[in-house]
Short mmCIF file of C-alpha atoms in Angstrom, two decimals:
data_model
loop_
_atom_site.label_atom_id
_atom_site.label_comp_id
_atom_site.label_asym_id
_atom_site.label_seq_id
_atom_site.Cartn_x
_atom_site.Cartn_y
_atom_site.Cartn_z
CA MET F 1 -32.00 -19.11 4.50
CA GLU F 2 -28.31 -19.41 5.29
CA SER F 3 -26.95 -17.05 7.88
CA ARG F 4 -24.37 -14.42 7.09
CA ARG F 5 -22.71 -14.77 10.49
CA PRO F 6 -19.02 -15.76 10.27
CA PRO F 7 -18.55 -19.55 10.42
CA ASP F 8 -15.48 -19.24 12.71
CA GLY F 9 -13.78 -22.20 11.08
CA GLY F 10 -14.45 -24.65 8.30
CA TYR F 11 -13.73 -23.02 4.96
CA GLY F 12 -12.47 -20.01 6.88
CA TRP F 13 -9.13 -21.75 7.36
CA VAL F 14 -8.82 -22.05 3.58
CA VAL F 15 -9.37 -18.30 3.48
CA VAL F 16 -6.61 -17.86 6.08
CA ALA F 17 -4.22 -19.97 4.00
CA SER F 18 -5.08 -17.95 0.90
CA ALA F 19 -4.52 -14.70 2.80
CA PHE F 20 -1.18 -16.08 4.07
CA PHE F 21 0.07 -16.53 0.50
CA THR F 22 -1.50 -13.23 -0.61
CA VAL F 23 0.37 -11.29 2.06
CA GLY F 24 3.57 -13.15 1.25
CA LEU F 25 3.35 -12.45 -2.48
CA THR F 26 2.73 -8.74 -1.91
CA THR F 27 4.32 -7.12 1.14
CA ALA F 28 7.18 -9.64 1.35
CA VAL F 29 8.11 -8.80 -2.25
CA LEU F 30 7.97 -5.11 -1.37
CA LYS F 31 10.28 -5.68 1.61
CA ASN F 32 12.96 -7.11 -0.71
CA PHE F 33 12.89 -4.31 -3.28
CA GLY F 34 16.15 -3.06 -1.78
CA LEU F 35 17.99 -5.99 -3.39
CA PHE F 36 17.45 -4.37 -6.80
CA PHE F 37 18.65 -0.89 -5.80
CA LEU F 38 22.34 -1.15 -6.62
CA ASP F 39 21.76 -2.93 -9.93
CA ILE F 40 19.19 -0.36 -11.06
CA GLN F 41 21.41 2.50 -9.91
CA ASN F 42 24.45 1.17 -11.79
CA HIS F 43 22.37 0.41 -14.88
CA PHE F 44 20.95 3.93 -15.23
CA GLY F 45 23.86 5.78 -13.61
CA VAL F 46 21.70 7.83 -11.24
CA PRO F 47 22.07 8.68 -7.53
CA LEU F 48 20.69 6.28 -4.96
CA SER F 49 18.15 8.88 -3.84
CA THR F 50 16.70 8.89 -7.37
CA THR F 51 16.49 5.11 -7.42
CA SER F 52 14.79 5.03 -4.02
CA TRP F 53 11.78 6.79 -5.54
CA VAL F 54 10.78 3.45 -7.06
CA THR F 55 10.15 1.95 -3.62
CA SER F 56 8.71 5.21 -2.30
CA THR F 57 6.17 5.28 -5.14
CA THR F 58 5.23 1.66 -4.48
CA ILE F 59 4.69 2.31 -0.77
CA ALA F 60 2.69 5.45 -1.53
CA MET F 61 0.35 3.67 -3.95
CA PHE F 62 0.01 0.75 -1.52
CA HIS F 63 -1.35 3.08 1.15
CA LEU F 64 -3.19 5.62 -1.01
CA GLY F 65 -4.92 2.84 -2.92
CA GLY F 66 -6.55 1.64 0.30
CA PRO F 67 -9.82 3.59 -0.05
CA VAL F 68 -10.12 2.58 -3.71
CA ALA F 69 -9.58 -1.08 -2.84
CA SER F 70 -12.14 -0.87 -0.03
CA ALA F 71 -14.71 0.84 -2.26
CA LEU F 72 -14.27 -1.80 -4.98
CA THR F 73 -14.56 -4.54 -2.37
CA LEU F 74 -17.87 -3.12 -1.18
CA GLN F 75 -19.11 -2.72 -4.73
CA PHE F 76 -18.05 -6.15 -6.00
CA SER F 77 -16.34 -8.69 -3.70
CA GLN F 78 -12.99 -9.54 -2.16
CA ARG F 79 -12.50 -12.32 -4.70
CA VAL F 80 -12.79 -10.01 -7.71
CA VAL F 81 -10.56 -7.28 -6.28
CA ILE F 82 -7.79 -9.70 -5.27
CA MET F 83 -7.74 -11.22 -8.75
CA VAL F 84 -7.54 -7.75 -10.29
CA GLY F 85 -4.69 -6.97 -7.89
CA GLY F 86 -2.87 -10.08 -9.06
CA LEU F 87 -3.13 -8.94 -12.67
CA LEU F 88 -1.87 -5.47 -11.76
CA THR F 89 1.16 -6.75 -9.83
CA THR F 90 2.10 -9.14 -12.62
CA SER F 91 1.69 -6.43 -15.24
CA GLY F 92 3.88 -4.07 -13.22
CA MET F 93 6.74 -6.55 -12.93
CA VAL F 94 6.54 -7.73 -16.55
CA LEU F 95 6.53 -4.16 -17.86
CA ALA F 96 9.40 -3.22 -15.54
CA SER F 97 11.49 -6.07 -16.97
CA LEU F 98 11.39 -4.34 -20.38
CA ASP F 99 13.98 -1.88 -18.98
CA LEU F 100 12.89 1.19 -20.96
CA SER F 101 13.78 4.02 -18.58
CA LEU F 102 13.77 5.02 -14.93
CA PRO F 103 10.41 6.86 -15.22
CA TRP F 104 9.10 3.66 -16.78
CA LEU F 105 10.05 1.87 -13.54
CA TYR F 106 8.20 4.54 -11.56
CA LEU F 107 5.09 3.68 -13.57
CA SER F 108 5.45 -0.10 -13.60
CA MET F 109 7.21 -1.09 -10.35
CA GLY F 110 5.85 1.98 -8.58
CA ILE F 111 2.25 2.73 -9.54
CA LEU F 112 1.05 -0.58 -11.01
CA GLN F 113 2.83 -2.75 -8.45
CA GLY F 114 1.69 -0.52 -5.56
CA LEU F 115 -1.95 -0.57 -6.66
CA GLY F 116 -1.79 -4.32 -7.18
CA ILE F 117 -0.42 -4.85 -3.68
CA SER F 118 -3.13 -2.62 -2.24
CA PHE F 119 -5.90 -4.38 -4.19
CA SER F 120 -4.66 -7.76 -2.94
CA TRP F 121 -3.59 -7.05 0.64
CA ILE F 122 -6.64 -5.10 1.85
CA PRO F 123 -9.38 -7.50 0.59
CA ALA F 124 -7.42 -10.49 1.91
CA ASN F 125 -7.35 -9.04 5.43
CA SER F 126 -10.98 -8.03 5.09
CA MET F 127 -11.97 -11.57 4.14
CA VAL F 128 -10.28 -13.03 7.22
CA SER F 129 -12.17 -10.62 9.47
CA HIS F 130 -15.48 -11.49 7.81
CA TYR F 131 -14.96 -15.24 8.25
CA PHE F 132 -14.01 -15.17 11.94
CA VAL F 133 -15.28 -13.68 15.20
CA ARG F 134 -14.04 -15.82 18.07
CA TRP F 135 -10.82 -16.87 16.34
CA ARG F 136 -10.29 -13.59 14.51
CA PRO F 137 -7.07 -12.48 16.29
CA ILE F 138 -5.22 -15.77 15.80
CA ALA F 139 -6.56 -16.12 12.23
CA TYR F 140 -5.29 -12.66 11.33
CA ALA F 141 -1.97 -13.36 13.05
CA ILE F 142 -1.48 -16.49 10.94
CA ALA F 143 -2.42 -14.66 7.75
CA SER F 144 -0.15 -11.69 8.44
CA SER F 145 2.77 -13.98 9.31
CA GLY F 146 3.06 -14.73 5.61
CA GLU F 147 4.94 -11.45 5.32
CA CYS F 148 7.68 -12.68 7.68
CA VAL F 149 7.94 -16.21 6.29
CA PHE F 150 8.11 -15.13 2.65
CA ALA F 151 10.45 -12.23 3.43
CA VAL F 152 13.01 -14.65 4.89
CA MET F 153 12.60 -17.01 1.92
CA PHE F 154 12.60 -14.35 -0.79
CA SER F 155 15.79 -12.63 0.32
CA PRO F 156 18.25 -15.36 -0.80
CA PHE F 157 15.95 -16.44 -3.64
CA PHE F 158 15.78 -12.97 -5.20
CA GLN F 159 19.53 -12.57 -4.81
CA TRP F 160 20.06 -15.83 -6.69
CA LEU F 161 17.64 -14.74 -9.43
CA ILE F 162 19.53 -11.47 -9.92
CA GLU F 163 22.87 -13.27 -10.19
CA ALA F 164 21.51 -15.93 -12.55
CA TYR F 165 19.14 -13.95 -14.80
CA THR F 166 20.07 -10.26 -14.16
CA TRP F 167 17.65 -7.93 -12.45
CA GLN F 168 15.42 -7.70 -15.55
CA GLY F 169 14.96 -11.47 -15.70
CA ALA F 170 14.41 -11.60 -11.94
CA LEU F 171 11.56 -9.09 -12.23
CA LEU F 172 9.97 -11.16 -14.99
CA ILE F 173 10.09 -14.35 -12.88
CA ILE F 174 8.76 -12.53 -9.81
CA GLY F 175 5.87 -11.23 -11.92
CA GLY F 176 5.05 -14.80 -12.88
CA LEU F 177 5.05 -15.80 -9.21
CA GLN F 178 2.70 -12.95 -8.34
CA LEU F 179 0.23 -14.22 -10.93
CA ASN F 180 -0.63 -16.83 -8.29
CA LEU F 181 -2.51 -14.03 -6.53
CA CYS F 182 -5.34 -14.75 -8.96
CA VAL F 183 -5.47 -18.31 -7.60
CA CYS F 184 -5.50 -16.96 -4.04
CA GLY F 185 -8.34 -14.63 -4.98
CA ALA F 186 -10.33 -17.46 -6.54
CA LEU F 187 -10.21 -19.30 -3.21
CA MET F 188 -11.82 -16.34 -1.42
CA ARG F 189 -15.38 -17.62 -1.47
CA PRO F 190 -17.78 -14.83 -0.42
CA LEU F 191 -20.14 -15.44 2.46
CA GLU F 192 -23.84 -15.65 1.74
CA THR F 193 -25.47 -12.21 1.90
CA THR F 194 -28.99 -13.53 2.50
CA GLN F 195 -30.29 -13.99 6.02
CA SER F 196 -33.28 -15.40 7.73
CA PRO F 197 -35.53 -12.69 9.22
CA ALA F 198 -34.79 -13.82 12.78
CA GLN F 199 -31.04 -13.81 12.26
CA GLU F 200 -31.19 -10.48 10.42
CA THR F 201 -33.04 -8.96 13.35
CA LYS F 202 -30.57 -10.39 15.85
CA ASP F 203 -27.56 -9.12 13.89
CA CYS F 204 -29.19 -5.72 13.60
CA LEU F 205 -29.83 -5.31 17.28
CA GLU F 206 -26.41 -6.63 18.30
CA GLY F 207 -24.69 -3.98 16.19
CA ASP F 208 -24.00 -0.34 16.87
CA ASP F 209 -27.06 0.90 14.96
CA ALA F 210 -29.77 -1.17 16.57
CA THR F 211 -32.79 0.47 15.01
CA LEU F 212 -33.23 -0.72 11.43
CA PRO F 213 -32.43 -3.94 9.54
CA PRO F 214 -28.95 -3.88 8.02
CA LYS F 215 -28.46 -3.16 4.37
CA ARG F 216 -25.45 -4.12 2.30
CA LYS F 217 -23.38 -0.97 1.93
CA THR F 218 -22.09 -0.66 -1.61
CA ILE F 219 -20.31 2.67 -1.28
CA PHE F 220 -17.25 3.78 0.61
CA GLN F 221 -18.23 5.24 4.00
CA CYS F 222 -16.25 8.45 4.36
CA SER F 223 -18.70 9.40 7.11
CA LEU F 224 -16.81 7.06 9.44
CA LEU F 225 -14.33 9.89 9.93
CA THR F 226 -16.99 11.65 12.00
CA LYS F 227 -16.65 8.92 14.64
CA PRO F 228 -14.24 10.32 17.24
CA GLU F 229 -12.95 6.83 18.04
CA LEU F 230 -11.87 6.16 14.45
CA PHE F 231 -10.42 9.66 14.06
CA LEU F 232 -8.24 9.16 17.14
CA TYR F 233 -7.29 5.69 15.96
CA ILE F 234 -6.13 7.19 12.66
CA LEU F 235 -3.92 9.57 14.65
CA PHE F 236 -2.49 6.49 16.33
CA ALA F 237 -1.79 5.03 12.89
CA ILE F 238 0.04 8.17 11.73
CA PHE F 239 2.35 8.37 14.75
CA ALA F 240 2.87 4.60 14.88
CA ALA F 241 3.78 4.44 11.18
CA ALA F 242 6.29 7.23 11.69
CA GLY F 243 7.95 5.10 14.36
CA PHE F 244 7.62 1.79 12.50
CA PHE F 245 9.57 2.73 9.37
CA ILE F 246 12.56 4.32 11.13
CA PRO F 247 14.35 1.39 12.89
CA PRO F 248 14.72 -0.93 9.85
CA LEU F 249 16.39 1.89 7.90
CA PHE F 250 18.84 2.98 10.62
CA LEU F 251 19.55 -0.24 12.52
CA VAL F 252 22.26 -1.48 10.16
CA PRO F 253 23.97 1.94 9.80
CA PHE F 254 23.89 2.31 13.59
CA ALA F 255 25.60 -1.07 14.00
CA ASN F 256 28.17 -0.19 11.34
CA SER F 257 28.91 3.10 13.09
CA LEU F 258 29.96 1.07 16.13
CA GLY F 259 32.65 -0.65 14.06
CA MET F 260 30.94 -4.00 13.56
CA ASP F 261 31.70 -6.23 10.61
CA LYS F 262 29.28 -5.73 7.71
CA TYR F 263 27.97 -9.31 7.93
CA TRP F 264 26.89 -9.03 11.56
CA PRO F 265 24.25 -6.31 10.98
CA ALA F 266 22.71 -8.42 8.20
CA SER F 267 22.23 -11.25 10.68
CA ILE F 268 20.45 -8.80 12.99
CA LEU F 269 17.78 -8.26 10.32
CA SER F 270 17.26 -12.02 10.00
CA VAL F 271 16.79 -12.37 13.76
CA LEU F 272 14.43 -9.39 13.70
CA ALA F 273 12.27 -11.08 11.04
CA LEU F 274 12.06 -14.32 13.03
CA ALA F 275 11.16 -12.43 16.22
CA ASP F 276 8.49 -10.58 14.23
CA LEU F 277 6.95 -13.91 13.22
CA VAL F 278 6.95 -15.21 16.80
CA GLY F 279 5.42 -11.97 18.07
CA ARG F 280 2.54 -12.11 15.61
CA LEU F 281 1.61 -15.67 16.51
CA ILE F 282 1.95 -15.27 20.28
CA CYS F 283 0.08 -11.96 20.43
CA GLY F 284 -2.65 -13.37 18.20
CA TRP F 285 -3.06 -16.24 20.64
CA ILE F 286 -3.12 -13.89 23.65
CA ALA F 287 -5.75 -11.71 21.98
CA ASN F 288 -7.80 -14.81 21.20
CA VAL F 289 -7.71 -15.95 24.85
CA ARG F 290 -9.12 -12.49 25.72
CA LEU F 291 -7.10 -11.96 28.86
CA LEU F 292 -7.15 -8.28 27.91
CA ARG F 293 -9.18 -6.20 25.53
CA ASN F 294 -7.57 -5.75 22.12
CA LEU F 295 -7.02 -2.03 22.65
CA GLN F 296 -5.55 -2.63 26.11
CA LEU F 297 -3.12 -5.15 24.67
CA LEU F 298 -2.29 -2.79 21.81
CA THR F 299 -1.56 0.03 24.26
CA MET F 300 0.76 -2.17 26.30
CA VAL F 301 2.83 -3.57 23.41
CA THR F 302 3.05 -0.19 21.65
CA THR F 303 4.32 1.49 24.81
CA LEU F 304 6.86 -1.28 25.40
CA LEU F 305 7.99 -0.99 21.79
CA GLY F 306 8.61 2.72 22.26
CA VAL F 307 10.57 2.11 25.46
CA VAL F 308 12.75 -0.52 23.75
CA LEU F 309 13.61 1.91 20.95
CA LEU F 310 14.47 4.63 23.46
CA LEU F 311 16.86 2.23 25.22
CA LEU F 312 18.40 0.72 22.09
CA PRO F 313 21.06 3.47 21.58
CA ILE F 314 22.68 2.62 24.93
CA SER F 315 23.96 -0.67 23.47
CA HIS F 316 27.53 -0.66 22.18
CA ASN F 317 28.20 -4.27 21.21
CA TYR F 318 26.68 -6.84 18.90
CA TRP F 319 24.92 -9.02 21.47
CA VAL F 320 23.17 -6.15 23.22
CA ILE F 321 21.98 -4.77 19.89
CA LEU F 322 20.80 -8.28 18.96
CA VAL F 323 18.73 -8.50 22.15
CA PHE F 324 17.10 -5.10 21.57
CA ALA F 325 16.51 -5.93 17.90
CA SER F 326 14.84 -9.18 18.92
CA LEU F 327 12.60 -7.33 21.39
CA TYR F 328 11.80 -4.76 18.72
CA GLY F 329 10.88 -7.49 16.22
CA PHE F 330 8.76 -9.36 18.75
CA LEU F 331 6.83 -6.29 19.91
CA PHE F 332 6.46 -5.03 16.34
CA GLY F 333 4.88 -8.37 15.44
CA CYS F 334 2.54 -8.03 18.41
CA VAL F 335 1.37 -4.61 17.22
CA VAL F 336 0.86 -5.80 13.65
CA ALA F 337 -1.12 -8.83 14.84
CA ILE F 338 -3.88 -6.79 16.49
CA HIS F 339 -3.82 -3.23 15.16
CA VAL F 340 -5.96 -4.08 12.10
CA THR F 341 -8.47 -6.33 13.88
CA SER F 342 -9.03 -3.57 16.44
CA ILE F 343 -10.76 -1.57 13.70
CA VAL F 344 -13.67 -4.01 13.98
CA ASP F 345 -14.06 -3.07 17.66
CA ILE F 346 -14.34 0.59 16.65
CA VAL F 347 -16.55 0.64 13.53
CA GLY F 348 -18.07 -2.84 13.56
CA LEU F 349 -17.86 -5.49 10.87
CA GLU F 350 -20.12 -3.56 8.46
CA GLY F 351 -17.76 -0.59 8.45
CA PHE F 352 -14.52 -2.58 8.55
CA ASP F 353 -13.76 -2.39 4.82
CA SER F 354 -14.15 1.39 4.68
CA GLY F 355 -12.40 1.84 8.01
CA LEU F 356 -9.41 -0.21 6.87
CA GLY F 357 -9.15 1.85 3.68
CA LEU F 358 -9.13 5.11 5.62
CA PHE F 359 -6.67 3.65 8.12
CA MET F 360 -4.22 2.68 5.38
CA MET F 361 -4.56 5.98 3.52
CA PHE F 362 -3.79 8.17 6.52
CA ARG F 363 -1.09 5.82 7.79
CA SER F 364 0.94 6.75 4.73
CA ILE F 365 1.41 10.23 6.23
CA GLY F 366 3.49 8.79 9.05
CA GLY F 367 5.46 6.64 6.64
CA PHE F 368 6.36 9.69 4.56
CA ILE F 369 7.23 11.98 7.47
CA GLY F 370 9.03 9.58 9.82
CA PRO F 371 12.12 8.44 7.85
CA PRO F 372 12.95 11.88 6.36
CA ALA F 373 12.58 13.52 9.77
CA ALA F 374 14.87 10.92 11.33
CA GLY F 375 17.38 11.39 8.52
CA TRP F 376 17.35 15.15 9.06
CA LEU F 377 18.04 14.66 12.79
CA VAL F 378 20.93 12.31 12.03
CA ASP F 379 22.40 14.83 9.57
CA GLN F 380 22.13 17.63 12.11
CA THR F 381 23.48 15.72 15.11
CA LYS F 382 25.80 13.24 13.34
CA ASP F 383 24.40 10.60 15.68
CA TYR F 384 22.16 7.66 14.72
CA SER F 385 20.77 7.53 18.25
CA THR F 386 18.47 10.49 17.55
CA ALA F 387 16.60 8.43 14.96
CA PHE F 388 15.70 5.82 17.57
CA TYR F 389 14.74 8.51 20.09
CA LEU F 390 12.32 9.99 17.55
CA SER F 391 10.88 6.57 16.76
CA GLY F 392 10.35 5.74 20.44
CA LEU F 393 8.64 9.06 21.17
CA CYS F 394 6.32 8.64 18.19
CA LEU F 395 5.26 5.18 19.34
CA ILE F 396 4.67 6.24 22.94
CA THR F 397 2.60 9.19 21.68
CA SER F 398 0.56 6.85 19.50
CA ALA F 399 -0.19 4.68 22.54
CA VAL F 400 -1.81 7.69 24.23
CA PHE F 401 -4.38 7.89 21.42
CA VAL F 402 -5.19 4.19 21.85
CA VAL F 403 -5.86 4.79 25.56
CA VAL F 404 -8.33 7.56 24.69
CA VAL F 405 -10.04 5.38 22.07
CA ASP F 406 -10.43 2.52 24.53
CA SER F 407 -11.86 4.90 27.14
CA LEU F 408 -14.45 6.26 24.69
CA LEU F 409 -15.49 2.77 23.63
CA GLN F 410 -15.89 1.64 27.24
CA LYS F 411 -18.05 4.68 28.04
CA ARG F 412 -20.24 3.94 25.03
CA LYS F 413 -20.63 0.31 26.08
CA ALA F 414 -21.45 1.41 29.63
CA VAL F 415 -24.26 3.63 28.35
CA GLU F 416 -25.60 0.79 26.21
CA ALA F 417 -25.51 -1.56 29.18
CA GLU F 418 -27.32 1.01 31.32
CA VAL F 419 -30.02 1.44 28.70
CA HIS F 420 -30.32 -2.32 28.37
CA GLN F 421 -30.86 -2.64 32.11
CA ALA F 422 -33.41 0.17 32.07
CA ILE F 423 -35.38 -1.63 29.37
CA ASN F 424 -35.23 -5.18 30.67
CA LYS F 425 -35.07 -4.56 34.43
CA PRO F 426 -36.88 -1.30 35.20
CA GLU F 427 -37.26 -2.36 38.82
CA ASP F 428 -33.46 -2.18 39.22
CA TRP F 429 -33.24 1.32 37.80
CA GLU F 430 -31.41 3.77 40.05
CA PRO F 431 -31.56 7.58 40.09
CA GLY F 432 -29.11 9.22 37.75
CA LYS F 433 -29.47 6.58 35.10
CA VAL F 434 -31.55 6.68 31.93
CA LYS F 435 -35.22 6.80 32.84
CA PRO F 436 -36.87 3.60 31.69
CA LYS F 437 -40.17 5.17 30.63
CA THR F 438 -38.53 7.82 28.46
CA TYR F 439 -36.25 5.38 26.69
CA ARG F 440 -38.76 2.56 26.66
CA LEU F 441 -41.25 4.48 24.54
CA PHE F 442 -38.61 5.46 21.97
CA THR F 443 -36.91 2.10 21.74
CA THR F 444 -40.01 -0.04 21.81
CA CYS F 445 -41.85 2.04 19.26
CA SER F 446 -38.94 1.98 16.82
CA ASN F 447 -38.12 -1.69 17.33
CA SER F 448 -41.52 -3.10 18.26
CA TRP F 449 -41.49 -5.51 15.30
CA TYR F 450 -38.17 -7.06 16.40
CA ARG F 451 -39.03 -8.22 19.90
CA THR F 452 -35.30 -8.57 20.64
CA SER F 453 -33.13 -6.67 23.07
CA PRO F 454 -30.10 -4.71 21.78
CA HIS F 455 -27.61 -7.00 23.55
CA GLY F 456 -28.89 -10.49 22.86
CA SER F 457 -31.84 -12.66 22.01
CA ARG F 458 -33.76 -11.98 25.22
CA ARG F 459 -37.28 -10.83 24.42
CA PHE F 460 -38.87 -7.71 25.77
CA PRO F 461 -41.80 -8.33 28.14
CA SER F 462 -45.07 -8.32 26.21
CA HIS F 463 -46.57 -5.54 28.32
CA PHE F 464 -43.90 -3.19 26.94
CA TYR F 465 -45.47 -3.46 23.50
CA SER F 466 -49.07 -2.95 24.63
CA GLU F 467 -48.04 -0.01 26.81
CA ALA F 468 -46.04 1.54 24.02
CA HIS F 469 -48.83 1.12 21.50
CA LEU F 470 -51.35 2.71 23.85
CA LEU F 471 -49.02 5.61 24.57
CA LEU F 472 -48.36 6.08 20.88
CA LEU F 473 -52.07 6.02 20.00
CA LYS F 474 -52.79 8.46 22.81
CA LEU F 475 -50.03 10.74 21.59
CA LEU F 476 -51.34 10.63 18.02
CA LYS F 477 -54.88 11.29 19.26
CA ASN F 478 -53.76 14.33 21.24
CA VAL F 479 -51.76 15.66 18.31
CA SER F 480 -54.73 15.14 15.98
CA ALA F 481 -57.07 16.94 18.38
CA ALA F 482 -54.65 19.82 18.74
CA LEU F 483 -54.31 20.18 14.97
CA LYS F 484 -58.08 20.01 14.54
CA SER F 485 -58.63 22.69 17.18
CA ALA F 486 -55.96 24.93 15.69
CA LEU F 487 -57.46 24.55 12.22
CA HIS F 488 -60.96 25.31 13.52
CA ASN F 489 -59.76 28.45 15.30
CA PHE F 490 -57.89 29.56 12.21
CA LEU F 491 -60.94 29.17 9.97
CA LYS F 492 -63.11 30.90 12.52
CA THR F 493 -60.70 33.81 12.72
CA LEU F 494 -60.55 33.92 8.94
CA LYS F 495 -64.36 34.11 8.67
CA VAL F 496 -64.63 36.86 11.30
CA SER F 497 -61.88 38.81 9.62
CA SER F 498 -63.59 38.42 6.26
CA ALA F 499 -66.97 39.58 7.62
CA ALA F 500 -65.42 42.54 9.38
CA GLY F 501 -63.56 43.45 6.23
CA CYS F 502 -66.77 43.39 4.18
CA PHE F 503 -68.59 45.55 6.75
CA VAL F 504 -65.77 48.12 6.81
CA GLU F 505 -65.66 48.20 3.02
CA LEU F 506 -69.43 48.80 2.89
CA LEU F 507 -69.18 51.69 5.35
CA GLN F 508 -66.40 53.27 3.33
CA LYS F 509 -68.42 53.08 0.12
CA THR F 510 -71.51 54.58 1.79
CA SER F 511 -69.51 57.46 3.27
CA LEU F 512 -67.84 58.14 -0.05
CA ASN F 513 -71.18 58.28 -1.92
CA HIS F 514 -72.59 60.63 0.70
CA MET F 515 -69.68 63.02 0.32
CA GLN F 516 -69.70 62.95 -3.49
CA GLY F 517 -73.49 63.36 -3.88
CA PRO F 518 -73.77 67.28 -3.92
CA GLN F 519 -70.77 67.63 -6.19
CA ASP F 520 -72.35 65.29 -8.76
CA SER F 521 -75.68 67.29 -8.76
CA HIS F 522 -73.92 70.64 -9.58
CA PRO F 523 -71.07 69.77 -11.86
CA ASN F 524 -70.69 73.24 -13.41
CA GLU F 525 -70.85 75.15 -10.16
CA THR F 526 -67.59 76.43 -8.85
CA VAL F 527 -66.87 76.99 -5.26
CA GLN F 528 -65.55 80.44 -4.53
CA LYS F 529 -63.00 80.89 -1.88
CA PRO F 530 -63.76 83.48 0.76
CA ASN F 531 -61.74 86.63 0.63
#
């Protein structure tokens, strides 16, 4: 049978191209929602804060829909869920173009569009991870770069659509473009789920749970939250998201507060987007070369990103701000390129879909808290620098959680390596390590039909199996003898107790008859009490 192991190429690059367009038609569209703000505000005559709830609702549904998208992916397939997401995004834009009311936009552009983006973005990233192992970092970097490329292209294109066809017509045309998500989903060919017995055994023992053959999980694994590594990584996501969403909102106002012309800050955002693209590709390549572990690289770039944001407020002219914005965009792209693929290192490929859904859901907390908290600080201090200080501190704090996660994973791998050495090389076992005999009996008995070590295809020595079988039979024989002896003693005690009970009952009856005999022979005689 065909193996389920990722092909690491071939049709996988078609999947990467499809994911590239999927990301571009979802998150890049969301990034340019701000172009519609003023037109919607003037059309309905409402405050800008009321209009901003359209984008806030979309972002909320994008993140909160993560577990639902992951569960549907596990139940059906990435292809089906992406195509459903394409229909939802198109429906949201087409219904929004009807221009019925502002709450109608909350429902269409907010809820439907947000769910559609979630149903398309999450399975697309999942598919890339399932198709690649060796080239996974660079493949994901290429796929995620669609957000940067399409964001740069969509900005002038959407502006032209609004001027030519009004914002209602622009939404209708954008909805038609997003219908191409169904084509992208159709290209997501699922991997074969059947495996040869040998390959199934090898995949089982190379995973985290190396005891039983793997089964296809068709439900969302909320139990992954019990893994301390994933829980800490979710805390990283919350703090990192709080820092991520602050700079794009306050960078232009900060530049304007320094007296710069209004066109210069707009060019800063363009440079930031290009630096983001370069950062994703370069960091994906570095992660693929494996000079550092993914979590080590993530810790380094996240810390540097926090330091850059802490230093950004010291700049007081356009060129210095441009340099810091470029560094921010580059490092932000580096973080985005590897922070999702690192989930595979924590929960494995089998738990990636559920782990990504949980990651996205809890990340929304940081996105909701970060910008309002930064806005409150700016209102209190009348200084935009405080927003960047908060963002930098959040990112540095998030890097601390990544350090702890990496430490826990390395300790777990060290224990697995120690156990592997105890099983395969008992002569090299040293005091203080896992005792080979104790572990050998457990592991060999539970995996005796595999004949494969937990860390590769190396076979266990044959004497391990004979020794384990003899020990197991001896153990069962001793247990059986002990149960037989206990049962015999219990029955013996029960018989003795029964015989003793019968003898005591007989004595009681005899004594009672002896005492009642004279009274029965003289029933009418009364006994007189002595005076």
